[in-house]
mmCIF file of C-alpha atoms in Angstrom:
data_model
loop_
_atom_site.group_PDB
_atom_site.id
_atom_site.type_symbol
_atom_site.label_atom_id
_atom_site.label_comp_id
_atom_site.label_asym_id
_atom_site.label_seq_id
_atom_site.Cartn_x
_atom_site.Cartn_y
_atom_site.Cartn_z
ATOM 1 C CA UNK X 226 12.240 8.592 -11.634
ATOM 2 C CA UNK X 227 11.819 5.698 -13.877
ATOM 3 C CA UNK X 228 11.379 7.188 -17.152
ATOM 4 C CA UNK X 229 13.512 6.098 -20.046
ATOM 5 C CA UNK X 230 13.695 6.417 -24.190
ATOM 6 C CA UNK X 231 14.751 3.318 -25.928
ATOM 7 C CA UNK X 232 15.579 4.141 -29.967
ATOM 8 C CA UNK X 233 15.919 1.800 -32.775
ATOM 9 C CA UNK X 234 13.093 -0.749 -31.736
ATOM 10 C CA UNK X 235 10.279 -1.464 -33.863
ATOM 11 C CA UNK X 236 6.770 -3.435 -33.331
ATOM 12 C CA UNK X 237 6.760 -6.299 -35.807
ATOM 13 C CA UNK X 238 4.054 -8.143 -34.694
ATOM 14 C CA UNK X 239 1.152 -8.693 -32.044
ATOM 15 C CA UNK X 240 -1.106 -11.987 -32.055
ATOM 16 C CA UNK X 241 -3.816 -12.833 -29.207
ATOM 17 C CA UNK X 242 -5.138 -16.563 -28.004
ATOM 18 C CA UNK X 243 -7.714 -17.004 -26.043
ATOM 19 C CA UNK X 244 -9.654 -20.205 -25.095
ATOM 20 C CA UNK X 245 -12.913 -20.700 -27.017
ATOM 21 C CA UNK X 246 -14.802 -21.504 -24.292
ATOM 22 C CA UNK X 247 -17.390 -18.587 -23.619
ATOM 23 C CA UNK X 248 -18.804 -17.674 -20.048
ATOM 24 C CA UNK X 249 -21.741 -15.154 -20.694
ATOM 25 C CA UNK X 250 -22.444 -13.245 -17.020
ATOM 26 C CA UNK X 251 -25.846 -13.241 -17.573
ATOM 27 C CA UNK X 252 -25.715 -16.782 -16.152
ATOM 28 C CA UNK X 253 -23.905 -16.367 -13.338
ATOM 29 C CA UNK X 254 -26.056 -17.554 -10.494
ATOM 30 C CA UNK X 255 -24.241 -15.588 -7.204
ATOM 31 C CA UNK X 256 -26.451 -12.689 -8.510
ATOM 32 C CA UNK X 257 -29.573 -11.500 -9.017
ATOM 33 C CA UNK X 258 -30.604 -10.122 -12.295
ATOM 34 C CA UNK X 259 -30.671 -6.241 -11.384
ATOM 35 C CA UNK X 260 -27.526 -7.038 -10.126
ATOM 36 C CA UNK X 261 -26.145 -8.791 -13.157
ATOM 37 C CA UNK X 262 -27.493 -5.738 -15.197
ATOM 38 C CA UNK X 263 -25.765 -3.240 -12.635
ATOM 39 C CA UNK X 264 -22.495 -5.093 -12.804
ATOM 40 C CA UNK X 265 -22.284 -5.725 -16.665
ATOM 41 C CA UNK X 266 -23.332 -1.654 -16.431
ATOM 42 C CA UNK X 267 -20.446 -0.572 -14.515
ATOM 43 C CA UNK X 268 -17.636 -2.927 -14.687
ATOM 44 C CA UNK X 269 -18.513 -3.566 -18.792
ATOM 45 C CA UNK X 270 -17.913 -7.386 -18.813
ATOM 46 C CA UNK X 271 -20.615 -8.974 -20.557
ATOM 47 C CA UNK X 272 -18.604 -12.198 -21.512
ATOM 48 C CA UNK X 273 -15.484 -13.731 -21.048
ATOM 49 C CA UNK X 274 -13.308 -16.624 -22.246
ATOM 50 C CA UNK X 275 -12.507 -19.349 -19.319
ATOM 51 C CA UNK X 276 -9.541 -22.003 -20.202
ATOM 52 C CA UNK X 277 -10.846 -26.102 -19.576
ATOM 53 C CA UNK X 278 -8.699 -27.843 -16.841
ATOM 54 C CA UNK X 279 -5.072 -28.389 -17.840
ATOM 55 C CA UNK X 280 -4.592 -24.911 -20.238
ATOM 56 C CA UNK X 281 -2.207 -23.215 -18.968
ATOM 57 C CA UNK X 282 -1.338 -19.327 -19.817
ATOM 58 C CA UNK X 283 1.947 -20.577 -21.633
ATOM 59 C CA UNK X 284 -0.394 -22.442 -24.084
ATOM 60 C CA UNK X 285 -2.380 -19.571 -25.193
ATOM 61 C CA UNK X 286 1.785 -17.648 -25.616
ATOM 62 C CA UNK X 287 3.116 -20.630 -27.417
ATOM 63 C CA UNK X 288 0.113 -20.366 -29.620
ATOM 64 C CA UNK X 289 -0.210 -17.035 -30.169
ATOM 65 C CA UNK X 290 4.053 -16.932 -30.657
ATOM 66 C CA UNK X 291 4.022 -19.567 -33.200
ATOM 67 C CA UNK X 292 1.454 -17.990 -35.618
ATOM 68 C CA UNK X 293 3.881 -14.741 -35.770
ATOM 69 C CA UNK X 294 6.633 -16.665 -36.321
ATOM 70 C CA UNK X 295 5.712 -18.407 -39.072
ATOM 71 C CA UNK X 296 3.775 -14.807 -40.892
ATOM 72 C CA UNK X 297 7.008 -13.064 -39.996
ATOM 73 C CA UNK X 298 8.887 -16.080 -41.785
ATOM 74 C CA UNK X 299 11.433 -16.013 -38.584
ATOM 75 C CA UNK X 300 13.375 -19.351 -38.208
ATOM 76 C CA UNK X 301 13.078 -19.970 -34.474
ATOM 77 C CA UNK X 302 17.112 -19.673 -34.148
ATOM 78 C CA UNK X 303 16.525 -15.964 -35.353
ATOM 79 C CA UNK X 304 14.830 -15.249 -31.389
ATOM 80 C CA UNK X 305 17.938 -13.882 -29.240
ATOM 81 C CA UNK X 306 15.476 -12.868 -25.995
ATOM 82 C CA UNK X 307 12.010 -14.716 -24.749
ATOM 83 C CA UNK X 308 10.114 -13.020 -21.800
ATOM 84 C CA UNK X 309 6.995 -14.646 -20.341
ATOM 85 C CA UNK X 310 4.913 -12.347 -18.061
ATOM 86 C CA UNK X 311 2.516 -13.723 -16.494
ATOM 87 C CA UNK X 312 0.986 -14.355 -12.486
ATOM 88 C CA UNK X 313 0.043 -18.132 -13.595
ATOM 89 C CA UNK X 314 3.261 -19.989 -14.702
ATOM 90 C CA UNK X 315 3.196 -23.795 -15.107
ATOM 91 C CA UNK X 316 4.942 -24.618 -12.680
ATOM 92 C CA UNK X 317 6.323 -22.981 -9.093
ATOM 93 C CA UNK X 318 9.874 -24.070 -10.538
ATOM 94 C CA UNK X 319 11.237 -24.487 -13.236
ATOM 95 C CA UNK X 320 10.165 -20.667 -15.393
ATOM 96 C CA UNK X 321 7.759 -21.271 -17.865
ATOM 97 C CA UNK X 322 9.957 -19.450 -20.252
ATOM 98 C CA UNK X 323 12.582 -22.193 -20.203
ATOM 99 C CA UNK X 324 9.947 -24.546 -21.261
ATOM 100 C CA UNK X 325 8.487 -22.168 -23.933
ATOM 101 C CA UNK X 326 11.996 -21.852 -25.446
ATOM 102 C CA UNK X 327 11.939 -25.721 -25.841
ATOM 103 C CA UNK X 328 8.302 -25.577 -27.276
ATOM 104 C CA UNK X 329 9.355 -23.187 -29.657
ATOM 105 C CA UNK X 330 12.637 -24.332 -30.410
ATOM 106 C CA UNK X 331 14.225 -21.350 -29.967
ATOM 107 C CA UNK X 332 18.035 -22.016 -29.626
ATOM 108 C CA UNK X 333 19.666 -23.014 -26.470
ATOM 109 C CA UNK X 334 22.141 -19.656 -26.707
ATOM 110 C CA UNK X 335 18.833 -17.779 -26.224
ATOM 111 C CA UNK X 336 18.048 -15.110 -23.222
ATOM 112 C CA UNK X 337 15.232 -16.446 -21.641
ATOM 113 C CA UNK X 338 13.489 -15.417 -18.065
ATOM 114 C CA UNK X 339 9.842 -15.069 -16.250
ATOM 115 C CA UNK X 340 8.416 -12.207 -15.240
ATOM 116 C CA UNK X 341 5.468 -12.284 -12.541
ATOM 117 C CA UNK X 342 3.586 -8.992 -13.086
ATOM 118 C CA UNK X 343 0.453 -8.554 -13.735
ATOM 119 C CA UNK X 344 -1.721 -5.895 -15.121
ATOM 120 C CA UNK X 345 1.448 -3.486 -16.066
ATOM 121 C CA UNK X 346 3.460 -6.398 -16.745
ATOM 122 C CA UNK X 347 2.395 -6.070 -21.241
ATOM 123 C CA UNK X 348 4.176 -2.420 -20.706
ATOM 124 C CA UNK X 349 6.690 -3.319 -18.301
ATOM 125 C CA UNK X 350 7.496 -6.275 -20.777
ATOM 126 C CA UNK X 351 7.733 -3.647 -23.925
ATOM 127 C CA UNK X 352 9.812 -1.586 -21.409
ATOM 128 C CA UNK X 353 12.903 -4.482 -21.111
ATOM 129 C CA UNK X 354 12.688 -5.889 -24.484
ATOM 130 C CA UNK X 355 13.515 -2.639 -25.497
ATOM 131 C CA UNK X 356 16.042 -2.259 -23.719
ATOM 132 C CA UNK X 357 18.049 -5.285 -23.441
ATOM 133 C CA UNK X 358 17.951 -5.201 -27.774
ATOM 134 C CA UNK X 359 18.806 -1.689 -27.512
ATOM 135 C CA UNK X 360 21.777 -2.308 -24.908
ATOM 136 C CA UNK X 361 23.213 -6.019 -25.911
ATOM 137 C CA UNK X 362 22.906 -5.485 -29.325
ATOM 138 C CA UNK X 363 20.388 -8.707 -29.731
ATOM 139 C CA UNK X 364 18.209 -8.259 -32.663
ATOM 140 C CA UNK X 365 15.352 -10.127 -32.256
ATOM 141 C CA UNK X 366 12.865 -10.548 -29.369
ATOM 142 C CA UNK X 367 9.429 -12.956 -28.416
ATOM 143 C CA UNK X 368 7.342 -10.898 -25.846
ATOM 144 C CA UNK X 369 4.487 -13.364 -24.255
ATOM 145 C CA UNK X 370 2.143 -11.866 -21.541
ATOM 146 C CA UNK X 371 -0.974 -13.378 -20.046
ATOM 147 C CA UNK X 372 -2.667 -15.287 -17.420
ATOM 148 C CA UNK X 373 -5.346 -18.043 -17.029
ATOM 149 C CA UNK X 374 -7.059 -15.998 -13.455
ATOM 150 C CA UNK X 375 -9.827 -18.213 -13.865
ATOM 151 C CA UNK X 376 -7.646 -20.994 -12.036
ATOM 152 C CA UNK X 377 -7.677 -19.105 -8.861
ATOM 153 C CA UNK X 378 -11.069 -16.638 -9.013
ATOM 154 C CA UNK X 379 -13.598 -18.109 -6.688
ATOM 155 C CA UNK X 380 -17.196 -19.039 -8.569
ATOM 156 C CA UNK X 381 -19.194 -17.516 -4.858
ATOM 157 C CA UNK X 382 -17.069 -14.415 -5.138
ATOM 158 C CA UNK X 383 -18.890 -12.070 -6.799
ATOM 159 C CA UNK X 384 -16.475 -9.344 -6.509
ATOM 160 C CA UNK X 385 -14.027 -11.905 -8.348
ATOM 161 C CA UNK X 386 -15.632 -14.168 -10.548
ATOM 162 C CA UNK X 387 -17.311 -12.346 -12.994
ATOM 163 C CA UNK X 388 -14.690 -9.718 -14.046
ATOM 164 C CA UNK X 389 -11.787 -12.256 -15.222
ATOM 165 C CA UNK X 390 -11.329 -13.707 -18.281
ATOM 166 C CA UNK X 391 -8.284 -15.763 -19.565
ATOM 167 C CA UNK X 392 -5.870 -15.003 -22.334
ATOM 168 C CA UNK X 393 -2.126 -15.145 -23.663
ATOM 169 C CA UNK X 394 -0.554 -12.352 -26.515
ATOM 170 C CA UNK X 395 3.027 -12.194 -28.051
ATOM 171 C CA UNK X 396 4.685 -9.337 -29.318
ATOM 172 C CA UNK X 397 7.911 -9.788 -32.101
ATOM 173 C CA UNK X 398 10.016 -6.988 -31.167
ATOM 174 C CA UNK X 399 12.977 -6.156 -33.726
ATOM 175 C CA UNK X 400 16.695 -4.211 -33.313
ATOM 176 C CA UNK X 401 15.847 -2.199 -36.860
ATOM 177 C CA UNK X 402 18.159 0.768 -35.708
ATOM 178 C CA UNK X 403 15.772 3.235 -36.953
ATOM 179 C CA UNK X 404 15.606 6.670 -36.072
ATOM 180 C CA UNK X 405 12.885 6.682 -33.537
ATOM 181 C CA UNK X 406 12.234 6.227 -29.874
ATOM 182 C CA UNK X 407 9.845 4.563 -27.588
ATOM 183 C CA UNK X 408 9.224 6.130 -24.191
ATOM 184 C CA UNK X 409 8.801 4.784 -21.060
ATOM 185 C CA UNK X 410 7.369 4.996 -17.317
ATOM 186 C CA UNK X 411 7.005 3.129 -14.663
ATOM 187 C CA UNK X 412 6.121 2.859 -10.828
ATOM 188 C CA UNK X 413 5.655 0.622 -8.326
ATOM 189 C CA UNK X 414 3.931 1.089 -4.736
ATOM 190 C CA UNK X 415 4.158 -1.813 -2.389
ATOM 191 C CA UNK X 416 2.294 -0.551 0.219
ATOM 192 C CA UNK X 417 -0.819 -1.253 -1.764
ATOM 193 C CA UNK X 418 -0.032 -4.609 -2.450
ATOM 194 C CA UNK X 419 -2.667 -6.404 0.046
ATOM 195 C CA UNK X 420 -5.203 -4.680 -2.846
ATOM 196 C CA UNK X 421 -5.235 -7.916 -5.105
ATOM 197 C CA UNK X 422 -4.091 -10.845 -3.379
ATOM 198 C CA UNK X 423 -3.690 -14.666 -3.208
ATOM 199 C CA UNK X 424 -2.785 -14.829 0.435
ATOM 200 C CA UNK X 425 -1.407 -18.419 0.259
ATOM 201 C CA UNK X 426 1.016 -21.001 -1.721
ATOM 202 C CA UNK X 427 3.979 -18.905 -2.006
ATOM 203 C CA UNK X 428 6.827 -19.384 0.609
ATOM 204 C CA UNK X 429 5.439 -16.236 2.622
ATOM 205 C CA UNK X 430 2.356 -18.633 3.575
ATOM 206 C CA UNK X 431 2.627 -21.920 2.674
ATOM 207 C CA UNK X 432 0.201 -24.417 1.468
ATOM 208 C CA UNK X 433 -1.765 -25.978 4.498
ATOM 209 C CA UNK X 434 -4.950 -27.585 5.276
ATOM 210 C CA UNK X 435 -6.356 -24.461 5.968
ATOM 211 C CA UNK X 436 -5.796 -22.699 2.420
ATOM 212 C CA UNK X 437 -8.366 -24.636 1.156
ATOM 213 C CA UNK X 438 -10.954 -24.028 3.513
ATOM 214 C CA UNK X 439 -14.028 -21.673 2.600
ATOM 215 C CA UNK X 440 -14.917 -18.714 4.268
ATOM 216 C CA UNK X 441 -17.728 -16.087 3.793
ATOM 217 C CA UNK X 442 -16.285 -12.723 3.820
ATOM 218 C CA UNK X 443 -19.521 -11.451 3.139
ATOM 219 C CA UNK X 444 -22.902 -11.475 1.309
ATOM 220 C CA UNK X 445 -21.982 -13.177 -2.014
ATOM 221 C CA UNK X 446 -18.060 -13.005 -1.153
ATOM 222 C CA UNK X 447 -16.520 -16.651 -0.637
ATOM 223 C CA UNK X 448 -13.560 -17.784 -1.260
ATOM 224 C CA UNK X 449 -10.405 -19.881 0.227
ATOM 225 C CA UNK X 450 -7.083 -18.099 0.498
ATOM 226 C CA UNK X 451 -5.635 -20.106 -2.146
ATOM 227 C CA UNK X 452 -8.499 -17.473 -4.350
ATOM 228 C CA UNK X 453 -7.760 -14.197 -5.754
ATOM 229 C CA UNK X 454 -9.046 -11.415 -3.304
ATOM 230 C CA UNK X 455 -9.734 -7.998 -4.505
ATOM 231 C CA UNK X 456 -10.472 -4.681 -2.765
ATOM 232 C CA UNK X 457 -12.363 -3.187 -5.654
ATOM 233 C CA UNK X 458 -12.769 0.268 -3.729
ATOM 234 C CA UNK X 459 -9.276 0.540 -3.384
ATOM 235 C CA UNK X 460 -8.234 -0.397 -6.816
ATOM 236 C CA UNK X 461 -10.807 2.193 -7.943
ATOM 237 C CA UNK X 462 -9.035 4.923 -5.960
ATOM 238 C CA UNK X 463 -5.856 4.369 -6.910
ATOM 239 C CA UNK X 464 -6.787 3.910 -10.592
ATOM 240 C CA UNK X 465 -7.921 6.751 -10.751
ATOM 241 C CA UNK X 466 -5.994 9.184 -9.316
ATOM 242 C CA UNK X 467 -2.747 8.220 -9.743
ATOM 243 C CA UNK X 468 -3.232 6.949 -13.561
ATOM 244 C CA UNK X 469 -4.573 10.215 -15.068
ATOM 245 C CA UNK X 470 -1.388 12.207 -12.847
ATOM 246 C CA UNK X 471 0.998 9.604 -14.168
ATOM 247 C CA UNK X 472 -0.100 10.274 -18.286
ATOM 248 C CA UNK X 473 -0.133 13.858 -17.066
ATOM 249 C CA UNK X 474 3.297 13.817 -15.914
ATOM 250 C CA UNK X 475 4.152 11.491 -18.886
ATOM 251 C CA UNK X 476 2.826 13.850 -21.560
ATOM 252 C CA UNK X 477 5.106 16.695 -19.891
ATOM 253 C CA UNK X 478 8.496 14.602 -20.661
ATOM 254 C CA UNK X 479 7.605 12.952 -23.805
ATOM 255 C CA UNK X 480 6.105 16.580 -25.376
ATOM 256 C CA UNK X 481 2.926 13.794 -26.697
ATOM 257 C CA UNK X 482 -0.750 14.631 -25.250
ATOM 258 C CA UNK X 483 -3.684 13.355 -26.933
ATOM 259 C CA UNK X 484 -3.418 15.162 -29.981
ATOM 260 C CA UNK X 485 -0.062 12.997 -31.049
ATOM 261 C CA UNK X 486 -1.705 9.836 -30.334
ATOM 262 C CA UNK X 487 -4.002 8.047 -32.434
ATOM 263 C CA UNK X 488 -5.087 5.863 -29.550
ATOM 264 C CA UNK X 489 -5.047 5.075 -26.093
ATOM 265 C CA UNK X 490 -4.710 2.052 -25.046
ATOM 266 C CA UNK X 491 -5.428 0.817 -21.439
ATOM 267 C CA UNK X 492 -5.622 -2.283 -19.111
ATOM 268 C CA UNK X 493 -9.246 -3.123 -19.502
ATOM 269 C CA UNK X 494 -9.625 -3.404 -15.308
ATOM 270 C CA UNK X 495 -13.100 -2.267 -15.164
ATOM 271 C CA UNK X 496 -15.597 0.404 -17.663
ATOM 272 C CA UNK X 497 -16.551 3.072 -14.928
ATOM 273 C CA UNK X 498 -13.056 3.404 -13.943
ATOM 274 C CA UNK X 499 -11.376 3.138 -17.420
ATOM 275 C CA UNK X 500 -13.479 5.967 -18.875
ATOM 276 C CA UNK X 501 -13.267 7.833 -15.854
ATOM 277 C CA UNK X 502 -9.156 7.802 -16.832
ATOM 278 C CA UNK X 503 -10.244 8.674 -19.867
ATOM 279 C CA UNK X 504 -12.183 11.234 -19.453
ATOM 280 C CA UNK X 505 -9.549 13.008 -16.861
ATOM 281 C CA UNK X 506 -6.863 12.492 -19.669
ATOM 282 C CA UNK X 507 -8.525 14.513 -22.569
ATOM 283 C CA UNK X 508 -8.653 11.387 -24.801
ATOM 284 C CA UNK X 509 -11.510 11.281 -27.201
ATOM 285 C CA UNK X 510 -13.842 8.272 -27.065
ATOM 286 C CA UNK X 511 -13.103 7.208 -30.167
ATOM 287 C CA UNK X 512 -9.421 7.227 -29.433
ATOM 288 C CA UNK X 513 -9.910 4.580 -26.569
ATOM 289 C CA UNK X 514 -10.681 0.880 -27.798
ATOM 290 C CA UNK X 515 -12.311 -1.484 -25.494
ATOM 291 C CA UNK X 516 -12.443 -5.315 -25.203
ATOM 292 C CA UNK X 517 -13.670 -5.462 -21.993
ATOM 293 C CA UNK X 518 -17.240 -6.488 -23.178
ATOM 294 C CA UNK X 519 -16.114 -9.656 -24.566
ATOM 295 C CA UNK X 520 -13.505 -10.684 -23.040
ATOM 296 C CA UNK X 521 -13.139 -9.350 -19.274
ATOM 297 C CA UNK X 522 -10.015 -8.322 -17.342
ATOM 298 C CA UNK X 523 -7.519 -10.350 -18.877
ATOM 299 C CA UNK X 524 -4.619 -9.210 -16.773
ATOM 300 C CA UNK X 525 -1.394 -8.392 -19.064
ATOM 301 C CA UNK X 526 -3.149 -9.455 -22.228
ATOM 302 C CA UNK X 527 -5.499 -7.080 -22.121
ATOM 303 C CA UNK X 528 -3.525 -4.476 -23.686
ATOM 304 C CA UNK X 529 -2.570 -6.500 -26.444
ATOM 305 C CA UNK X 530 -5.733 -8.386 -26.733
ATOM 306 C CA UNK X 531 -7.560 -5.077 -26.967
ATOM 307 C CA UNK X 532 -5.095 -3.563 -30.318
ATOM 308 C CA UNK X 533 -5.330 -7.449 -31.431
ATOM 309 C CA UNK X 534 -9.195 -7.052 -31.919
ATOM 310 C CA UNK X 535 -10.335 -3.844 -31.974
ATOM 311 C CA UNK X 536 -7.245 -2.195 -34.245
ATOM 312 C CA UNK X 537 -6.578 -4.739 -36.495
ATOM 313 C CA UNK X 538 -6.642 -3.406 -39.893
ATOM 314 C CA UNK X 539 -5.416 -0.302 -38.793
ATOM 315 C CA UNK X 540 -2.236 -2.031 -36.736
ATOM 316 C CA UNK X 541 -1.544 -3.883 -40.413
ATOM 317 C CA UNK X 542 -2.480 -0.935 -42.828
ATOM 318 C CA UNK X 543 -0.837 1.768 -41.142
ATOM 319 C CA UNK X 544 1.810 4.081 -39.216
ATOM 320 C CA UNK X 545 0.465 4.430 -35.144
ATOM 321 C CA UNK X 546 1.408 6.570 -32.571
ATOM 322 C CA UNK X 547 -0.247 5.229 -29.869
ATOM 323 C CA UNK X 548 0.036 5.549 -25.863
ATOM 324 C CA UNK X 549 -0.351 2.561 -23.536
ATOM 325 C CA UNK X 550 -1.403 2.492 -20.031
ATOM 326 C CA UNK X 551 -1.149 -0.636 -17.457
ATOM 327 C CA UNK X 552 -1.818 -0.321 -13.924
ATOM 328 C CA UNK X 553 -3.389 -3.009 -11.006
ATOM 329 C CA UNK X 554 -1.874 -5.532 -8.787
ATOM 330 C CA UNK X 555 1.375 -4.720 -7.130
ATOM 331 C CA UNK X 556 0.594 -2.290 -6.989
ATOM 332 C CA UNK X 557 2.064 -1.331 -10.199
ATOM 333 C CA UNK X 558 1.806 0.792 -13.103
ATOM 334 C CA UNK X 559 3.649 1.686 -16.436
ATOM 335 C CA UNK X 560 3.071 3.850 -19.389
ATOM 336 C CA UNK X 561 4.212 3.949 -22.736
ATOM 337 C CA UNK X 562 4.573 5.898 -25.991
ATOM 338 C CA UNK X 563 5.720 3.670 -29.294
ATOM 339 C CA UNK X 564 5.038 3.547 -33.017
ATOM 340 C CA UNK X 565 3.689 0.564 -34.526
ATOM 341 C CA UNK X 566 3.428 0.525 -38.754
ATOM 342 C CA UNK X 567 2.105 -2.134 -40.513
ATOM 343 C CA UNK X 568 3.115 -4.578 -38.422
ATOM 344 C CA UNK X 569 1.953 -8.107 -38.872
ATOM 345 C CA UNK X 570 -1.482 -8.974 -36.957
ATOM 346 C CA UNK X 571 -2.961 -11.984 -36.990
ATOM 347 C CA UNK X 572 -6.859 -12.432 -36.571
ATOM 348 C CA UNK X 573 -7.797 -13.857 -33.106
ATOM 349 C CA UNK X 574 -6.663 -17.450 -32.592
ATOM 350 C CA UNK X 575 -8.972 -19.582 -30.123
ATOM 351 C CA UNK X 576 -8.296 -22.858 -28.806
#
């Protein structure tokens, strides 16, 4: 069982990027306009932000890093551990977080490594910060999550297209050796991992003539195999079944339910399905933020993304127990339970 405690780590910051170019669904032409209405209905993305050619996920982090370093007043040297999560690095080799550290001119003594999750990877992120500044004794920590899906979402899939949006967020994590402790847990179930899919370009298929070719799947699905595929129905399933078990289960060994959180904060994968979690859960609507209207599925930003602009003056004004929840492609899934007071939060950036 992969649930842990990690004590003495505080939240010090949380800052979001995302490009400012706006894709309303309304205009998206693979669909008619009771089906727009049905889809905006059920999966809640109205809008979403799309990144031009050449922005890459690591620009949205760098971004998003640099404005907490500089509110935070941390001299780049101060940052012992960098750790970029994303499913769209820069390059297929070298990691994007080697390149990041450069950007941000974080010293060369630095710990710095990729990590290519998904939509648990903001928790499972949290999760190894944590612990690394908990076990090495490293004080200071840059955690930068995101993904530009956009790249690799077919415009004629309409199971794809219209749910992804693109976005980066960074987290300053600190080695305060308070008295308090985060909790942890997380899972991971392979067999499932055919459920959200870019068949080709990695070593298991590689790139060919025929990756690029076009194929109808069916009515309103095409897309080449270098696109993301999704089995909705299964991701719906799993979501949620084994989500509202796993907070269940999570609850029992932390001794939190919904009463000791002020929110909950989940992957924003899709609105029928996340309020179906929530509803199985016990949380409150008013305890569960959304940003899913505006800005899509944003992969691991969404979590942050979501406290960055719906929680804002609260993250900066107060003391928050709150409970986070990521879960999608993998498959994989993580929960969390961590304090954040007045931490530095920076209004939206866009670029």
């Amino acid at each position: 069982m992969a649930y842990f405690a990690v004590r003495g780590i505080e939240l010090r910051a949380l800052s979001a990027a995302v490009p400012a170019n706006e894709e309303r669904n309304e205009h998206y032409t693979r669909l008619s306009h009771s089906e727009l209405k049905l889809l905006m209905k059920t999966t809640g993305v109205e809008k979403r932000r799309v990144a031009p050619k050449g922005m890459a996920t690591s620009d949205l982090c760098f971004e998003a890093a640099q404005k907490i370093l500089k509110e935070l007043e941390w001299h780049p040297s101060e940052v012992d551990l960098l750790i970029f999560i994303s499913q769209s690095r820069d390059y297929y080799l070298p990691s994007t977080s080697a390149i990041l550290q450069d950007r941000l001119g974080l010293s060369v003594s630095s710990m710095t490594f990729d990590i290519g999750l998904g939509c648990s990877g903001f928790v499972y992120g949290l999760s190894i910060a944590a612990s690394l500044l908990q076990s090495t004794g490293f004080k200071k920590a840059l955690v930068l999550s995101g993904d530009v899906s956009s790249a690799t979402c077919s415009y004629n899939d309409k199971s794809t297209y219209p749910l992804f949006g693109d976005g980066g967020v960074a987290c300053a994590l600190e080695n305060t050796g308070k008295d308090h402790s985060w909790h942890f847990d997380t899972y991971t179930d392979g067999s499932g991992h055919e459920s959200i899919i870019i068949p080709d370009g990695g070593i298991r298929n590689l790139l060919s003539e025929a990756s690029f070719e076009n194929k109808i799947y069916s009515e309103g699905i095409e897309r080449s195999r270098l696109n993301l595929a999704l089995n909705g129905i299964d991701i719906f399933n799993f979501s949620i079944s084994k989500i509202p078990q796993s907070i269940a289960h999570f609850e029992q060994l932390t001794g939190k339910n919904s009463r000791q959180h002020d929110y909950f904060i989940m992957h924003q994968a899709n609105m029928l399905m996340n309020e179906t979690i929530r509803k199985k859960t016990g949380f409150d609507a008013s305890q569960v933020p959304y940003s899913i209207r505006d800005f899509g599925n944003t992969s691991s930003a969404s979590i942050g993304l979501t406290m960055v602009t719906q929680l804002a003056d609260q993250l900066r004004s107060k003391k928050l127990n709150l409970l986070l929840s990521g879960f999608g492609v993998g498959l994989s899934w993580a929960n969390a339970s961590i304090t954040a007071d007045s931490i530095v939060c920076p209004d939206l950036i866009e670029l």
